[in-house]
Amino acid sequence: MEGPKSDLYSSIDDSSEELLWLTSFKTNAYSDSETTIISNDFVCHTNFEYRDAEHYNRWDFTDRINQNYPRITSISNGVESFKLPKGYGFPVYSNERLVFNAQALNHNITDSTFKIKHKVEIEFIRHRDKQLKPLQPKTIYIMLPFDINNPFAGPSNDIPNACIPVETKLHTYFDENNNPLSGHWVVPQGKHNYSFDASKQLNIKDSIRIHQITPHLHPFAEKFSLINKTTKEIIYECKSENFTEKIGLKNAPTFESESGIWLYKDHNYELYLEVNNTTNKDQEMMASMAILFYDLEMHNKIKKHVDIN
């Protein structure tokens, strides 16, 4: 999370206003000349986001504005591509502005300077060619408590589960009782596990049906799970693979399902993370899931305002 980063605001086709379905994203690291693919060890993350005011005003969904962080998904170390299950997509207009946030990474090479670029590929289907079912994105993530008055002290008698935050600005949040929580924390040497009740982040009104999950993890994460605490069911378990000869995630499997998995309002859900810091120094950790679930309201809106025209 310390590498150089940049933001790009762009649309797929400014010359038209056509409904499209985004179905997949891919990121590769390239040399500055844009001619040579280099290792994706240099990809910290590429975030794919929409501008929620612009996006939802087009559909007269003004009540959705500022309700969730407007991220579709995030491709990161260990996750090079993202694909929605067959028959599903995220609806955008061709002239709608999207946001691409890319950050570089270098864990292993200390004696060289690099100039790199991230090449982003987006796959989409035109609505006039095929009508898909819309998905709505939401990001859930582990947050851990810390002492706001002495943030880097770690666990204490008052806060036995406290973490040491990496920093106290960009990734600090507050719960309903105004207690500080960090989404970016320090992992000591050895094996550790962390858990967080994600029920309030999910904020399920009735029920939702999840069709895609993409994890965002840092190196040394080994297992990341979304658990239904009410039924004891593991909804999704990402068993990530770390490189053994260098620092980095080799693979962090995503989840895709045409039939989907149901989550319910009256159930409790937990994020659970296992980490093994095999180095001789502290490391940094984040753990989030970008989930996409079926959006019935959007489906009905598209049928009413697009398909009849």
PDB file of N, CA and C in Angstrom, residues 50 163 241:
ATOM      1  N   TYR A  50     -17.572   2.838 -10.100  1.00  0.00           N
ATOM      2  CA  TYR A  50     -18.518   3.694 -10.810  1.00  0.00           C
ATOM      3  C   TYR A  50     -18.740   4.948  -9.981  1.00  0.00           C
ATOM      4  N   CYS A 163      -5.675  -4.204  17.584  1.00  0.00           N
ATOM      5  CA  CYS A 163      -4.625  -4.362  16.585  1.00  0.00           C
ATOM      6  C   CYS A 163      -3.701  -3.159  16.641  1.00  0.00           C
ATOM      7  N   GLU A 241      -2.685 -19.107  -2.021  1.00  0.00           N
ATOM      8  CA  GLU A 241      -1.386 -19.748  -2.164  1.00  0.00           C
ATOM      9  C   GLU A 241      -0.304 -18.669  -2.227  1.00  0.00           C
TER      10      GLU A 241
END
